[in-house]
mmCIF file of C-alpha atoms in Angstrom:
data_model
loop_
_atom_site.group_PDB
_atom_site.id
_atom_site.type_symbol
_atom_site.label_atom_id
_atom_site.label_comp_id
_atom_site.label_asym_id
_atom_site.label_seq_id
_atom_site.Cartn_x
_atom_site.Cartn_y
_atom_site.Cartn_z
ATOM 1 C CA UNK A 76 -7.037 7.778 5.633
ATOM 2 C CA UNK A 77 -8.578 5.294 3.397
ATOM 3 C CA UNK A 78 -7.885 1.374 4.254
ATOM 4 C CA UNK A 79 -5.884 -0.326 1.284
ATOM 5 C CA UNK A 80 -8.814 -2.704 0.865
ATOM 6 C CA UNK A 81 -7.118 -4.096 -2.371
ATOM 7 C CA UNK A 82 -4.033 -4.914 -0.874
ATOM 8 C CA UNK A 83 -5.443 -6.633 2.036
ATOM 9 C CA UNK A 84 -7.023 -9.116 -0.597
ATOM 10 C CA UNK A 85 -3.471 -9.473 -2.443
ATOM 11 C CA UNK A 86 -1.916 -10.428 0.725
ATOM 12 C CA UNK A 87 -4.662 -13.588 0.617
ATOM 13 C CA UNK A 88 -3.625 -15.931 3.086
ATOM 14 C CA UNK A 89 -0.456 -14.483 3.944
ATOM 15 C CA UNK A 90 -0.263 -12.782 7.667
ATOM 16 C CA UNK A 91 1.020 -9.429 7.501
ATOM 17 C CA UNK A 92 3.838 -10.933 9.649
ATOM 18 C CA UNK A 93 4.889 -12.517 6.749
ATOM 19 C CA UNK A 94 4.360 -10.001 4.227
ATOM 20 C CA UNK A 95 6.271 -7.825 6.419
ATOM 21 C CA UNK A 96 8.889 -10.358 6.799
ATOM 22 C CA UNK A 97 9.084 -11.253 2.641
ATOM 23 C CA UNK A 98 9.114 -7.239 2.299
ATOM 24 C CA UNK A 99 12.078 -6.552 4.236
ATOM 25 C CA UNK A 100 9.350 -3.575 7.022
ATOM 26 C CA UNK A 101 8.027 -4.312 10.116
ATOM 27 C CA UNK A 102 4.625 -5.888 10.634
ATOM 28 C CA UNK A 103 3.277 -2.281 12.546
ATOM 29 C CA UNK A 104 4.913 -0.516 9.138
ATOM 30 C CA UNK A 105 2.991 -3.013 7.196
ATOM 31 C CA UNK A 106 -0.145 -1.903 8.971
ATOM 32 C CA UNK A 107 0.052 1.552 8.619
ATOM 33 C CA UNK A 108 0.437 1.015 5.066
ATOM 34 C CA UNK A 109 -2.652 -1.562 4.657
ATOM 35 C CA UNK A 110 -4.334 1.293 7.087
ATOM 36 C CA UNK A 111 -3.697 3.802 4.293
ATOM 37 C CA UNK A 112 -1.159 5.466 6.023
ATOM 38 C CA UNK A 113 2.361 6.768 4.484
ATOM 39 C CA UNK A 114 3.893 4.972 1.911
ATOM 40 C CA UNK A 115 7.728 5.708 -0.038
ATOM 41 C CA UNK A 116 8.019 4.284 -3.507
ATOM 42 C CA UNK A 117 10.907 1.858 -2.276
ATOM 43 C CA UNK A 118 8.398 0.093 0.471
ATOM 44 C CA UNK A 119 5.878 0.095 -2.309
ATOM 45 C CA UNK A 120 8.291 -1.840 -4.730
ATOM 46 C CA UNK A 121 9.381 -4.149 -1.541
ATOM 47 C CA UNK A 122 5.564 -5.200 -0.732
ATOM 48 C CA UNK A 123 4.660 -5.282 -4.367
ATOM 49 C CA UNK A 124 8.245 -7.793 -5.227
ATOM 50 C CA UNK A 125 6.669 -9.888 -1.947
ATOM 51 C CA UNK A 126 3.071 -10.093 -3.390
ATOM 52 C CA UNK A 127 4.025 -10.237 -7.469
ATOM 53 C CA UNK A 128 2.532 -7.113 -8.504
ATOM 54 C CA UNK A 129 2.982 -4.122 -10.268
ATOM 55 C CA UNK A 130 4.043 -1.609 -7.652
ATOM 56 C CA UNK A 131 2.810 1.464 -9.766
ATOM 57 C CA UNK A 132 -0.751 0.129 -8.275
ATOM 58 C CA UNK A 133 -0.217 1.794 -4.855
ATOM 59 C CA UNK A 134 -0.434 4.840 -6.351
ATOM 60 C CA UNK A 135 -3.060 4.521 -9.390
ATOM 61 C CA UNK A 136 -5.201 3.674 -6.281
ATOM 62 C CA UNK A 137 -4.304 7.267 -4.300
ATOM 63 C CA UNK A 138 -6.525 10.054 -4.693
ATOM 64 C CA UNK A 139 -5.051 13.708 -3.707
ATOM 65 C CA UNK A 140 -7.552 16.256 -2.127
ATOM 66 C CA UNK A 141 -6.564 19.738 -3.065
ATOM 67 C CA UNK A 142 -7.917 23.068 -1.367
ATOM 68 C CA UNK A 143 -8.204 24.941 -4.638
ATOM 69 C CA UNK A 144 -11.988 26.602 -5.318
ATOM 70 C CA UNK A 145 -13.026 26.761 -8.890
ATOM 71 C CA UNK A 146 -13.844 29.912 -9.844
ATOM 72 C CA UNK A 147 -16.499 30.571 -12.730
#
């Protein structure tokens, strides 16, 4: 999993305490999620509303790993 480095600098000075808190998820879900770990588009839109950003950036961020060969 790949650490939500981005998000951790949105947050700013906020603890993820209160981000959690503001959001509505607990501070360990909050974690996971800064951690890179699983993420549904309703939490997205909750941590997003908190921070005043475009939610749709959680996933422009993702990258999907597929374990397809290409084939000449």
């Amino acid at each position: 999993m790949k650490k939500r480095i981005w998000l951790i600098e949105k947050r700013g000075d906020l603890t993820q305490e209160q981000v959690a808190l503001l959001s509505g998820i607990s501070r360990s879900a909050y974690s996971n999620i800064e951690n890179g770990r699983g993420l549904s588009v309703k939490t997205a839109k909750r941590i997003a509303k908190a921070l005043k950003f475009d939610w749709k950036l959680f996933f422009e961020n993702e990258r999907f790993v597929t374990n397809q060969s290409k084939t000449a």
